[in-house]
mmCIF file of C-alpha atoms in Angstrom:
data_model
loop_
_atom_site.group_PDB
_atom_site.id
_atom_site.type_symbol
_atom_site.label_atom_id
_atom_site.label_comp_id
_atom_site.label_asym_id
_atom_site.label_seq_id
_atom_site.Cartn_x
_atom_site.Cartn_y
_atom_site.Cartn_z
ATOM 1 C CA MET A 1 -20.780 0.153 6.226
ATOM 2 C CA LYS A 2 -17.218 0.755 5.106
ATOM 3 C CA THR A 3 -14.971 -0.906 2.571
ATOM 4 C CA LEU A 4 -11.368 -1.809 3.338
ATOM 5 C CA LEU A 5 -8.758 -2.492 0.682
ATOM 6 C CA HIS A 6 -6.316 -4.948 2.257
ATOM 7 C CA LEU A 7 -3.176 -4.727 0.127
ATOM 8 C CA GLU A 8 -0.161 -6.917 0.907
ATOM 9 C CA ALA A 9 3.273 -6.641 -0.686
ATOM 10 C CA SER A 10 5.637 -9.001 1.126
ATOM 11 C CA ALA A 11 6.865 -11.911 -0.988
ATOM 12 C CA ARG A 12 6.467 -14.127 2.073
ATOM 13 C CA GLU A 13 3.216 -15.758 3.111
ATOM 14 C CA THR A 14 1.866 -16.502 6.598
ATOM 15 C CA THR A 15 1.209 -20.232 6.206
ATOM 16 C CA ASN A 16 4.743 -21.598 6.141
ATOM 17 C CA SER A 17 5.454 -24.797 8.048
ATOM 18 C CA VAL A 18 8.295 -22.961 9.786
ATOM 19 C CA PRO A 19 6.752 -19.940 11.569
ATOM 20 C CA ALA A 20 10.029 -18.012 11.385
ATOM 21 C CA TYR A 21 9.604 -17.875 7.610
ATOM 22 C CA ASN A 22 6.241 -16.126 7.835
ATOM 23 C CA SER A 23 5.798 -12.525 6.781
ATOM 24 C CA ILE A 24 5.863 -10.172 9.738
ATOM 25 C CA SER A 25 4.139 -7.290 7.943
ATOM 26 C CA LYS A 26 1.319 -9.562 6.767
ATOM 27 C CA SER A 27 0.881 -10.999 10.270
ATOM 28 C CA ILE A 28 0.573 -7.510 11.777
ATOM 29 C CA ALA A 29 -1.896 -6.486 9.090
ATOM 30 C CA ALA A 30 -3.907 -9.610 9.937
ATOM 31 C CA SER A 31 -4.143 -8.369 13.537
ATOM 32 C CA PHE A 32 -5.634 -5.130 12.233
ATOM 33 C CA ILE A 33 -8.124 -6.877 9.924
ATOM 34 C CA GLU A 34 -9.196 -9.444 12.518
ATOM 35 C CA THR A 35 -9.776 -6.736 15.126
ATOM 36 C CA TRP A 36 -11.766 -4.703 12.617
ATOM 37 C CA GLN A 37 -13.934 -7.648 11.585
ATOM 38 C CA ALA A 38 -14.661 -8.527 15.204
ATOM 39 C CA ILE A 39 -16.376 -5.136 15.494
ATOM 40 C CA ASN A 40 -17.735 -4.565 11.987
ATOM 41 C CA ASP A 41 -18.236 -8.012 10.510
ATOM 42 C CA GLN A 42 -20.559 -6.703 7.792
ATOM 43 C CA ASP A 43 -17.955 -4.395 6.267
ATOM 44 C CA LYS A 44 -16.510 -5.316 2.894
ATOM 45 C CA ILE A 45 -12.875 -6.405 2.711
ATOM 46 C CA ILE A 46 -11.176 -6.361 -0.702
ATOM 47 C CA HIS A 47 -7.992 -8.405 -0.458
ATOM 48 C CA ARG A 48 -5.130 -8.240 -2.929
ATOM 49 C CA ASP A 49 -1.707 -9.799 -2.378
ATOM 50 C CA VAL A 50 0.680 -8.209 -4.867
ATOM 51 C CA GLY A 51 3.621 -9.916 -3.181
ATOM 52 C CA VAL A 52 2.347 -13.325 -4.274
ATOM 53 C CA ASN A 53 0.619 -12.131 -7.469
ATOM 54 C CA PRO A 54 2.573 -9.093 -8.719
ATOM 55 C CA PRO A 55 0.921 -6.730 -11.201
ATOM 56 C CA ALA A 56 2.563 -6.399 -14.597
ATOM 57 C CA PHE A 57 5.057 -3.600 -15.068
ATOM 58 C CA ILE A 58 3.850 -0.767 -17.262
ATOM 59 C CA SER A 59 5.251 -0.643 -20.791
ATOM 60 C CA GLN A 60 5.469 1.719 -23.746
ATOM 61 C CA ASP A 61 2.276 0.218 -25.166
ATOM 62 C CA TRP A 62 0.556 0.632 -21.777
ATOM 63 C CA ILE A 63 1.505 4.315 -21.690
ATOM 64 C CA ALA A 64 0.246 4.794 -25.248
ATOM 65 C CA ALA A 65 -3.062 3.168 -24.289
ATOM 66 C CA VAL A 66 -3.445 5.451 -21.277
ATOM 67 C CA PHE A 67 -3.069 8.560 -23.429
ATOM 68 C CA THR A 68 -5.405 7.309 -26.155
ATOM 69 C CA PRO A 69 -8.953 8.736 -25.813
ATOM 70 C CA ASP A 70 -11.457 6.125 -24.638
ATOM 71 C CA ASP A 71 -13.488 6.291 -27.826
ATOM 72 C CA ALA A 72 -10.345 5.610 -29.879
ATOM 73 C CA LYS A 73 -8.852 2.774 -27.830
ATOM 74 C CA THR A 74 -8.389 -0.502 -29.676
ATOM 75 C CA ASP A 75 -9.480 -3.803 -28.162
ATOM 76 C CA GLU A 76 -5.814 -4.601 -27.544
ATOM 77 C CA GLN A 77 -5.366 -1.344 -25.646
ATOM 78 C CA LYS A 78 -8.469 -1.996 -23.562
ATOM 79 C CA ASP A 79 -7.136 -5.449 -22.695
ATOM 80 C CA LEU A 80 -3.773 -3.933 -21.788
ATOM 81 C CA LEU A 81 -5.494 -1.564 -19.329
ATOM 82 C CA SER A 82 -7.915 -4.106 -17.890
ATOM 83 C CA LEU A 83 -5.765 -4.873 -14.833
ATOM 84 C CA SER A 84 -5.275 -1.165 -14.176
ATOM 85 C CA ASP A 85 -9.039 -0.639 -14.436
ATOM 86 C CA THR A 86 -9.654 -3.451 -11.937
ATOM 87 C CA LEU A 87 -7.091 -2.150 -9.447
ATOM 88 C CA ILE A 88 -8.464 1.387 -9.708
ATOM 89 C CA SER A 89 -12.001 0.079 -9.157
ATOM 90 C CA GLU A 90 -10.849 -1.631 -5.957
ATOM 91 C CA LEU A 91 -9.215 1.592 -4.823
ATOM 92 C CA GLU A 92 -12.287 3.679 -5.638
ATOM 93 C CA GLN A 93 -14.446 1.472 -3.422
ATOM 94 C CA ALA A 94 -12.118 1.719 -0.426
ATOM 95 C CA ASP A 95 -12.711 3.999 2.527
ATOM 96 C CA ILE A 96 -9.607 2.645 4.245
ATOM 97 C CA ILE A 97 -6.485 1.147 2.675
ATOM 98 C CA VAL A 98 -4.556 -1.278 4.884
ATOM 99 C CA MET A 99 -1.198 -1.666 3.153
ATOM 100 C CA SER A 100 1.449 -4.015 4.501
ATOM 101 C CA SER A 101 4.959 -4.151 3.100
ATOM 102 C CA SER A 102 8.376 -5.328 4.108
ATOM 103 C CA MET A 103 11.301 -3.016 3.399
ATOM 104 C CA TYR A 104 13.430 -4.333 0.548
ATOM 105 C CA ASN A 105 16.765 -2.601 -0.010
ATOM 106 C CA TYR A 106 15.484 0.408 1.960
ATOM 107 C CA GLY A 107 12.434 0.887 -0.258
ATOM 108 C CA MET A 108 9.226 -0.740 -1.395
ATOM 109 C CA PRO A 109 9.101 -4.113 -3.157
ATOM 110 C CA ALA A 110 8.947 -3.915 -6.951
ATOM 111 C CA SER A 111 5.493 -5.512 -6.838
ATOM 112 C CA LEU A 112 4.129 -2.651 -4.727
ATOM 113 C CA LYS A 113 5.709 -0.041 -7.009
ATOM 114 C CA ALA A 114 4.094 -1.870 -9.949
ATOM 115 C CA TRP A 115 0.718 -1.559 -8.182
ATOM 116 C CA PHE A 116 1.201 2.187 -7.693
ATOM 117 C CA ASP A 117 2.208 2.576 -11.341
ATOM 118 C CA GLN A 118 -0.947 0.754 -12.437
ATOM 119 C CA VAL A 119 -3.330 2.828 -10.298
ATOM 120 C CA ILE A 120 -1.880 6.355 -10.392
ATOM 121 C CA ARG A 121 -3.234 7.150 -13.824
ATOM 122 C CA ILE A 122 -4.192 10.343 -15.620
ATOM 123 C CA HIS A 123 -7.951 10.894 -16.078
ATOM 124 C CA LYS A 124 -8.570 8.093 -13.546
ATOM 125 C CA THR A 125 -6.939 8.944 -10.237
ATOM 126 C CA PHE A 126 -5.540 12.376 -11.043
ATOM 127 C CA SER A 127 -6.201 15.254 -13.386
ATOM 128 C CA PHE A 128 -3.622 17.390 -15.146
ATOM 129 C CA ASP A 129 -4.137 21.063 -15.886
ATOM 130 C CA LEU A 130 -1.328 23.499 -16.712
ATOM 131 C CA ALA A 131 -3.625 26.327 -15.640
ATOM 132 C CA ARG A 132 -2.646 25.300 -12.090
ATOM 133 C CA GLY A 133 0.873 26.550 -12.734
ATOM 134 C CA ASP A 134 3.792 24.579 -11.355
ATOM 135 C CA PHE A 135 1.510 22.062 -9.617
ATOM 136 C CA PRO A 136 -0.746 20.803 -12.424
ATOM 137 C CA LEU A 137 -1.606 17.406 -10.894
ATOM 138 C CA GLU A 138 -4.579 16.960 -8.556
ATOM 139 C CA PRO A 139 -6.071 13.732 -7.192
ATOM 140 C CA THR A 140 -9.626 12.977 -8.239
ATOM 141 C CA MET A 141 -10.465 11.010 -5.080
ATOM 142 C CA SER A 142 -10.458 12.224 -1.498
ATOM 143 C CA GLY A 143 -11.281 11.373 2.087
ATOM 144 C CA LYS A 144 -9.465 8.040 2.279
ATOM 145 C CA ILE A 145 -7.436 6.698 5.202
ATOM 146 C CA LEU A 146 -4.237 4.723 4.670
ATOM 147 C CA VAL A 147 -2.712 2.456 7.295
ATOM 148 C CA LEU A 148 0.823 1.471 6.320
ATOM 149 C CA ILE A 149 2.309 -1.507 8.161
ATOM 150 C CA THR A 150 5.990 -2.190 7.545
ATOM 151 C CA SER A 151 8.710 -4.542 8.690
ATOM 152 C CA SER A 152 12.452 -4.052 8.366
ATOM 153 C CA GLY A 153 15.628 -5.952 9.156
ATOM 154 C CA GLU A 154 17.380 -2.973 10.692
ATOM 155 C CA PHE A 155 16.069 -0.152 12.886
ATOM 156 C CA GLY A 156 15.962 3.596 13.380
ATOM 157 C CA PHE A 157 14.083 4.514 10.204
ATOM 158 C CA GLY A 158 11.664 6.902 11.894
ATOM 159 C CA VAL A 159 11.944 10.663 12.233
ATOM 160 C CA GLY A 160 15.136 11.422 14.127
ATOM 161 C CA GLY A 161 16.326 7.818 13.875
ATOM 162 C CA CYS A 162 19.868 6.823 12.982
ATOM 163 C CA ARG A 163 18.683 5.523 9.580
ATOM 164 C CA GLU A 164 16.008 8.117 8.827
ATOM 165 C CA ARG A 165 17.766 9.154 5.591
ATOM 166 C CA MET A 166 17.829 5.545 4.417
ATOM 167 C CA ASN A 167 14.063 5.106 4.687
ATOM 168 C CA HIS A 168 12.670 5.128 1.158
ATOM 169 C CA LEU A 169 9.582 3.081 1.986
ATOM 170 C CA GLY A 170 7.326 5.054 4.323
ATOM 171 C CA PRO A 171 8.077 8.508 2.864
ATOM 172 C CA HIS A 172 7.596 7.212 -0.685
ATOM 173 C CA VAL A 173 4.240 5.633 0.141
ATOM 174 C CA ARG A 174 3.133 8.787 1.960
ATOM 175 C CA THR A 175 4.006 10.923 -1.083
ATOM 176 C CA LEU A 176 2.201 8.633 -3.528
ATOM 177 C CA SER A 177 -0.804 8.218 -1.241
ATOM 178 C CA HIS A 178 -1.885 11.771 -2.094
ATOM 179 C CA TYR A 179 -2.819 10.489 -5.551
ATOM 180 C CA LEU A 180 -4.893 7.691 -4.031
ATOM 181 C CA GLY A 181 -7.162 10.244 -2.382
ATOM 182 C CA VAL A 182 -5.599 9.678 1.040
ATOM 183 C CA GLU A 183 -6.070 12.468 3.548
ATOM 184 C CA THR A 184 -5.207 10.613 6.773
ATOM 185 C CA PHE A 185 -2.037 8.527 7.030
ATOM 186 C CA HIS A 186 -1.051 6.120 9.809
ATOM 187 C CA GLU A 187 2.158 4.095 9.967
ATOM 188 C CA ILE A 188 3.084 1.114 12.129
ATOM 189 C CA ASN A 189 6.582 -0.359 12.007
ATOM 190 C CA ALA A 190 8.248 -3.559 13.191
ATOM 191 C CA GLU A 191 12.042 -3.446 13.187
ATOM 192 C CA TYR A 192 15.212 -5.386 14.123
ATOM 193 C CA GLN A 193 14.286 -8.553 12.179
ATOM 194 C CA GLU A 194 17.867 -9.337 11.165
ATOM 195 C CA PHE A 195 19.018 -9.053 14.771
ATOM 196 C CA ASN A 196 16.376 -11.534 15.981
ATOM 197 C CA ASP A 197 16.823 -10.457 19.583
ATOM 198 C CA ASP A 198 14.646 -9.094 22.376
ATOM 199 C CA ARG A 199 14.452 -5.730 20.628
ATOM 200 C CA HIS A 200 12.932 -7.443 17.604
ATOM 201 C CA ARG A 201 10.420 -9.387 19.688
ATOM 202 C CA ARG A 202 9.397 -6.235 21.550
ATOM 203 C CA SER A 203 9.085 -4.296 18.294
ATOM 204 C CA VAL A 204 6.854 -6.941 16.708
ATOM 205 C CA ALA A 205 4.699 -7.219 19.828
ATOM 206 C CA SER A 206 4.366 -3.429 19.963
ATOM 207 C CA ALA A 207 3.379 -3.316 16.289
ATOM 208 C CA HIS A 208 0.665 -5.962 16.787
ATOM 209 C CA LYS A 209 -0.657 -3.987 19.770
ATOM 210 C CA ALA A 210 -0.628 -0.736 17.805
ATOM 211 C CA ALA A 211 -2.422 -2.379 14.879
ATOM 212 C CA LYS A 212 -5.201 -3.688 17.113
ATOM 213 C CA GLU A 213 -5.582 -0.376 18.905
ATOM 214 C CA LEU A 214 -5.730 1.568 15.654
ATOM 215 C CA ALA A 215 -8.267 -0.860 14.211
ATOM 216 C CA LEU A 216 -10.452 -0.378 17.298
ATOM 217 C CA LYS A 217 -10.182 3.380 17.044
ATOM 218 C CA LEU A 218 -10.992 3.559 13.332
ATOM 219 C CA ALA A 219 -13.707 0.913 13.452
ATOM 220 C CA ASN A 220 -15.529 2.850 16.160
ATOM 221 C CA SER A 221 -15.138 6.267 14.548
#
């Protein structure tokens, strides 16, 4: 059995009375999850929607709590870190992370960045040792797979695309994923949303197809 962490970051939901208002990235991720469950219905799915329920931003007090030894933490500091502890526990359980996010202003939504800030934490998800020289950080987890599913209003954000330099979503997630213990990274994109033309419809259909095919491949591996 495997455990999937299904993490969603779009502010939109998928149950709107007007289908055009529904989140594209969440809908594509649903195709992945449904395909997976059709094959491995006993696997555990941990679902967290940070787009609808954003994690708190870290604060000065949060940082102080993180750097306070466990045996010296006050009850207030433990309470302040309780959400971080919960999110890290969910991550630790996951073999595969299915992360869906729309592109906001060419990067990730603030809610997703808040999630990363809560889980990438010293002594929890990475260690720090100056004996390693100029690269003192190392992840403490390993072997995870991340499937990133994105949607964007424009197009050409991939390698060699006309907007490759403007893509601060996929590359940022890929960089941070190292500290989640991710060793295999997959990305599926739906583009052209603002154009709402045949290119958009083809892109969305292709993304749904790719999500189902990847789910089949990973579920059977």
